[in-house]
mmCIF file of C-alpha atoms in Angstrom:
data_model
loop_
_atom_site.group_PDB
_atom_site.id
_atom_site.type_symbol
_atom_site.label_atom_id
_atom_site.label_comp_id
_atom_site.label_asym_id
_atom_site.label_seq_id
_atom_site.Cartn_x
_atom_site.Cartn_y
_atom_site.Cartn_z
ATOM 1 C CA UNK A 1 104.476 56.877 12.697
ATOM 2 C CA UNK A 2 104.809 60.328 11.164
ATOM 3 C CA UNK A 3 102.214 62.961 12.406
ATOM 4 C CA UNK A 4 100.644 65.382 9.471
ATOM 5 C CA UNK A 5 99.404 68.864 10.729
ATOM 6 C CA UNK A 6 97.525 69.675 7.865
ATOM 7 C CA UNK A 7 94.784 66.994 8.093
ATOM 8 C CA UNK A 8 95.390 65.865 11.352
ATOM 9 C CA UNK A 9 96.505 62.047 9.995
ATOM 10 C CA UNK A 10 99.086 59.715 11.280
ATOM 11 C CA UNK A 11 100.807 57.633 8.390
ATOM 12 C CA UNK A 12 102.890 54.152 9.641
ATOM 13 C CA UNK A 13 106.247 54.437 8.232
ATOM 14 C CA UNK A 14 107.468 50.692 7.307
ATOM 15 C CA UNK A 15 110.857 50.143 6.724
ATOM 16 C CA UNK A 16 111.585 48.235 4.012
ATOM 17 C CA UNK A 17 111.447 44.945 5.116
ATOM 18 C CA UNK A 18 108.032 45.523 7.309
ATOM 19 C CA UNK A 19 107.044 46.554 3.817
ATOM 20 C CA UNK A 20 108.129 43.317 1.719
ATOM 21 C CA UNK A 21 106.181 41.259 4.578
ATOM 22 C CA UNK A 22 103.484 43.649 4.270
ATOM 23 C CA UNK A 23 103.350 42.803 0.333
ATOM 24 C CA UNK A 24 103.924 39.355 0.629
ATOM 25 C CA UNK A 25 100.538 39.154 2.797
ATOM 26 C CA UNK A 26 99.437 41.155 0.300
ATOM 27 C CA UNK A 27 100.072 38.709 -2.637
ATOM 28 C CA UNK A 28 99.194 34.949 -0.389
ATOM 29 C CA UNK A 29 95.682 37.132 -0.352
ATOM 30 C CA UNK A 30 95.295 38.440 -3.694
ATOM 31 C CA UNK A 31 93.449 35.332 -5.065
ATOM 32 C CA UNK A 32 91.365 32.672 -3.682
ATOM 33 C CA UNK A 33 92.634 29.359 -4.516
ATOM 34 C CA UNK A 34 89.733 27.728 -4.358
ATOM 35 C CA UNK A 35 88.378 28.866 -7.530
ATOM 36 C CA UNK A 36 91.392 27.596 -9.498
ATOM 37 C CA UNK A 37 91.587 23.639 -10.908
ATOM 38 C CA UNK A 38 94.679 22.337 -9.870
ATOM 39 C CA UNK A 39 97.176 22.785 -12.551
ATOM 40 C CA UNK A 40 95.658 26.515 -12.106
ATOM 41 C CA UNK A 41 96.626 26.251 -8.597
ATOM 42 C CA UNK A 42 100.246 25.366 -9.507
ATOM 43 C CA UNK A 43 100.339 28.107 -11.550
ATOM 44 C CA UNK A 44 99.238 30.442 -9.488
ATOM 45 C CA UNK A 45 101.231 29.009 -6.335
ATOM 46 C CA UNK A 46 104.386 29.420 -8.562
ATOM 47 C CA UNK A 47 103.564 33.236 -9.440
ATOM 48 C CA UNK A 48 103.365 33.600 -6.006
ATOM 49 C CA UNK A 49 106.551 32.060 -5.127
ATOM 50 C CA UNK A 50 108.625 33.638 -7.806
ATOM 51 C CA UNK A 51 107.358 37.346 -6.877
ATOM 52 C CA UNK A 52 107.890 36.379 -3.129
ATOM 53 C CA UNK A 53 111.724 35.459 -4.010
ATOM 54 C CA UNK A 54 111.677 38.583 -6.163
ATOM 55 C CA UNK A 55 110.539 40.937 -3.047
ATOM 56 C CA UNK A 56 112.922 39.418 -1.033
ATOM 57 C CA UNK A 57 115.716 40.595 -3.696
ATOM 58 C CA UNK A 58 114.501 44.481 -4.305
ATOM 59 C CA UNK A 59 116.720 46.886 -3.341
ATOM 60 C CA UNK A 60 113.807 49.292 -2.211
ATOM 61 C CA UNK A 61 110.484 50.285 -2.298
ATOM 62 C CA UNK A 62 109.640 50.961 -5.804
ATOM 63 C CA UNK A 63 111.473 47.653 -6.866
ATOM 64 C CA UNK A 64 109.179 45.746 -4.686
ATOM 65 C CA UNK A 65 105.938 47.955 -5.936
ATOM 66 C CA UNK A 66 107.010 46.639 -9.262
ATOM 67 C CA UNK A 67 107.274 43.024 -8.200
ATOM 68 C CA UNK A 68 103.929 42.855 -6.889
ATOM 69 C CA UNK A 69 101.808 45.003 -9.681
ATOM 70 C CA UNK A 70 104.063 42.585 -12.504
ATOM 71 C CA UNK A 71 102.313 39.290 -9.750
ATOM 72 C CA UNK A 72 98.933 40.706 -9.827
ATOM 73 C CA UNK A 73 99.074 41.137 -13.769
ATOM 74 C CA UNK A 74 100.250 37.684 -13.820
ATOM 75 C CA UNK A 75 97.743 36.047 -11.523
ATOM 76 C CA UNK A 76 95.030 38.180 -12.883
ATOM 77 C CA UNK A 77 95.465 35.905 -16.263
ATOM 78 C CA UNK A 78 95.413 33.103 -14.748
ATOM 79 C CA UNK A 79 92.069 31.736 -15.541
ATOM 80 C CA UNK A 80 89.649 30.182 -12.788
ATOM 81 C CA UNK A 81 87.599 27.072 -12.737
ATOM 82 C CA UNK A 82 84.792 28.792 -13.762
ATOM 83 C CA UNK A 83 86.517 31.280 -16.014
ATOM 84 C CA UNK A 84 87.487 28.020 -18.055
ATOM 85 C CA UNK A 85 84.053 26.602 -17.513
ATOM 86 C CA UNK A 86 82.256 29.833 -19.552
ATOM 87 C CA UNK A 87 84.297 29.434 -22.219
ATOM 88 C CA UNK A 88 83.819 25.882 -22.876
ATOM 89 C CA UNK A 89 79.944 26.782 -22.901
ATOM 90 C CA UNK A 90 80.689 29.802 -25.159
ATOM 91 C CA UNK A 91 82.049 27.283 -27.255
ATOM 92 C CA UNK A 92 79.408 25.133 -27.275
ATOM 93 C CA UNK A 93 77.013 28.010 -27.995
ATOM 94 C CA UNK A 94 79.116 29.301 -30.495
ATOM 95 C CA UNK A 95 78.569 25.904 -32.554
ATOM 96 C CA UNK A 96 74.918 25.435 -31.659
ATOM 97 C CA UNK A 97 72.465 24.542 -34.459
ATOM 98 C CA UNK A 98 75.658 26.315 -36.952
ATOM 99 C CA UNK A 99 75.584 23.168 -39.336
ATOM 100 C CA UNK A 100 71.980 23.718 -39.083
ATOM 101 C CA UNK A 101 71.506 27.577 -40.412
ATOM 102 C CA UNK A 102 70.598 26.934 -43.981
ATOM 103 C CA UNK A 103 67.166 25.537 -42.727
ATOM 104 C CA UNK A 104 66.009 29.043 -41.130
ATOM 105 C CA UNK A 105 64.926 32.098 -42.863
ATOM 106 C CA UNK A 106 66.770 34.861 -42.663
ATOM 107 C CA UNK A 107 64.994 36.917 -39.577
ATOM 108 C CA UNK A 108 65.282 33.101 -37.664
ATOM 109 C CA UNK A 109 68.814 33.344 -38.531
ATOM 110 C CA UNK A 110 69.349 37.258 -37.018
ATOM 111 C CA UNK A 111 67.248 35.857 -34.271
ATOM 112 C CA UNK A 112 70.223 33.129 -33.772
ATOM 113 C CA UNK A 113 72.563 35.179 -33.461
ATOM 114 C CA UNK A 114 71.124 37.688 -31.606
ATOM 115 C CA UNK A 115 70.365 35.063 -28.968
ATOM 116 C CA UNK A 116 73.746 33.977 -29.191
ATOM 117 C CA UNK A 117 75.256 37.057 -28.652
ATOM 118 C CA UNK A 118 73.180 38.003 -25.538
ATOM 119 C CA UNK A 119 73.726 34.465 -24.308
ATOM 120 C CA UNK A 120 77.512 35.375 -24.460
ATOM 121 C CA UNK A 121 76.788 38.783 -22.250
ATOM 122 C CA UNK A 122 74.582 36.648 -19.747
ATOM 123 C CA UNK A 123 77.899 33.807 -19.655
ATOM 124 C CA UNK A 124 80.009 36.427 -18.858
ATOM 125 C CA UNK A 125 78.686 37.783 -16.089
ATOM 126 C CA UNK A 126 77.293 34.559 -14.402
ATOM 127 C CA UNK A 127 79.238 33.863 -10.908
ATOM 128 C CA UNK A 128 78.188 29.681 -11.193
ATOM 129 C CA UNK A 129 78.188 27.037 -13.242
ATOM 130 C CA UNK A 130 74.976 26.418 -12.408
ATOM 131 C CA UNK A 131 74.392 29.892 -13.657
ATOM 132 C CA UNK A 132 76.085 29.400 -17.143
ATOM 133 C CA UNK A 133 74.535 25.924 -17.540
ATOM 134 C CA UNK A 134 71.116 27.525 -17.422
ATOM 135 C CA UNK A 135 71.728 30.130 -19.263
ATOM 136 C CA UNK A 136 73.179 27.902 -21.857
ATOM 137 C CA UNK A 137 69.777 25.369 -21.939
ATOM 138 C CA UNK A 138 67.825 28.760 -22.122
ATOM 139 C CA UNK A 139 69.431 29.821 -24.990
ATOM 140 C CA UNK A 140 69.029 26.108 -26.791
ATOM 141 C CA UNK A 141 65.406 25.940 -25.809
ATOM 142 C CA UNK A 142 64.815 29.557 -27.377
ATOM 143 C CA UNK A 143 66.859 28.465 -30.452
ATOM 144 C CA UNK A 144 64.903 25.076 -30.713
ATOM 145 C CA UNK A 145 61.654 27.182 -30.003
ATOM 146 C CA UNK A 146 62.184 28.881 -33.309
ATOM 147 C CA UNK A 147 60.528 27.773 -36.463
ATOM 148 C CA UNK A 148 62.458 26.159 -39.515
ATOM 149 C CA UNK A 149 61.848 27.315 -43.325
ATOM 150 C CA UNK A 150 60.036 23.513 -43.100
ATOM 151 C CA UNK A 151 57.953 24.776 -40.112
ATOM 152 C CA UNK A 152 56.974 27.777 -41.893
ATOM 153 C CA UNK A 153 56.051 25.579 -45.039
ATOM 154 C CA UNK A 154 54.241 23.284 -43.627
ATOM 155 C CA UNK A 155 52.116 25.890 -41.949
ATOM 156 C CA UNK A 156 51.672 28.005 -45.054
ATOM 157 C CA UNK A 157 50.268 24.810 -47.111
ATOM 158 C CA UNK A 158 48.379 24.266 -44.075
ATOM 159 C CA UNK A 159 46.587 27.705 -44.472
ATOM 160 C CA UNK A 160 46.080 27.456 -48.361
ATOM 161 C CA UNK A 161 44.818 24.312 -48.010
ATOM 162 C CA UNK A 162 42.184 25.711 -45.531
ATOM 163 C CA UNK A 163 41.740 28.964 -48.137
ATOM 164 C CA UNK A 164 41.117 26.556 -50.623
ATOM 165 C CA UNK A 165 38.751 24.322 -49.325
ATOM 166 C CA UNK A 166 36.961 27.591 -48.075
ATOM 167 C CA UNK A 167 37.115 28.545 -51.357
ATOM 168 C CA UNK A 168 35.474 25.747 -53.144
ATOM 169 C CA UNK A 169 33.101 25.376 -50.256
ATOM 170 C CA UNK A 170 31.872 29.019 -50.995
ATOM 171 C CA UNK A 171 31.448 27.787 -54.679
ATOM 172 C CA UNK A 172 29.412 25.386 -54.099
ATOM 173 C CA UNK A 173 27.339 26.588 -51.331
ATOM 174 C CA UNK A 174 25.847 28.968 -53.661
#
C-alpha cells in the first residue's frame, strides 16, 4: 500500500503479476455467458483465452492494459442471443407489407414508415424477446390497422352513393 498525504487515501500497489490475475478476473467477468448462443459462447470463450495467454506474455503494465481494452473491444462485438434476435425482427419489419406499398396513399405510406422507424427505436432498446416480439405484432397490427387506397374507395363511393340518394330523395320530396 502507498499512503497519500494530500487526500488522506491509501492506493494497493500490485506488482505485476497480482495485476495480470487482477485483469484476468477482470475479463472471465466482463460478459455474461448466458446471453450468448453457443457458437457465440465459443467465440467469446476464445477471446477470452487468447487475451488471457496474451496477459500472461506482457512485459508490463501498459502491455497488459492494452491486452484487455483490445478483449473488451473484441467481446463487445460479439453479438448476444438477443442482440441477434432484434435484428432478425428488424428484418422482418423492414420487409413488412413492402411488396404491398403501391396499395396505400401517400400519407398511409409516411405513416409506414414512420411506424417502422419508431418500431426500430422501440427494438433497440427492448431487454427481451418477449419485448421485441410485441413490439413487432404492435407495429403489424398498427400497419394492418391502416386503410388501403381500396379502403378509402370503397368508403368514398359509399358516401356519394348516400349524397346521391339524398340528393334525389330531396328531388322528389318536393
Amino acid at each position: 500500500y502507498k499512503y497519500h498525504e494530500q487526500d488522506n487515501s491509501w492506493e494497493v500497489i500490485l506488482t505485476l503479476e497480482e495485476y495480470k490475475e487482477d485483469v484476468k478476473r477482470k475479463l472471465d467477468n466482463y460478459v455474461d455467458l448466458s446471453l450468448y448462443d453457443d457458437e457465440e459462447k465459443a467465440t467469446v470463450n476464445n477471446v477470452i483465452d487468447t487475451a488471457k495467454n496474451n496477459i500472461d506474455d506482457a512485459a508490463d503494465i501498459n502491455a497488459v492494459k492494452a491486452v484487455f481494452e483490445q478483449a473488451k473491444g473484441q467481446l463487445d462485438a460479439v453479438k448476444t442471443s438477443l442482440d441477434k434476435y432484434k435484428e432478425a425482427s428488424i428484418a422482418i419489419r423492414n420487409g413488412y407489407k413492402n411488396d404491398e406499398l403501391n396499395k396505400y396513399r401517400d400519407a398511409e405510406k409516411e405513416d409506414i414508415a414512420s411506424l417502422k422507424r419508431l418500431a426500430v427505436e422501440d427494438v433497440n432498446a427492448a431487454s427481451s424477446k418477449d419485448e421485441v416480439d410485441s413490439i413487432v405484432v404492435g407495429l403489424k397490427l398498427d400497419i394492418d390497422d391502416l386503410k388501403t387506397d381500396e379502403d378509402y374507395k370503397v368508403e368514398e363511393l359509399a358516401e356519394a352513393k348516400k349524397e346521391a340518394t339524398s340528393k334525389i330523395r330531396n328531388h322528389y320530396a318536393r
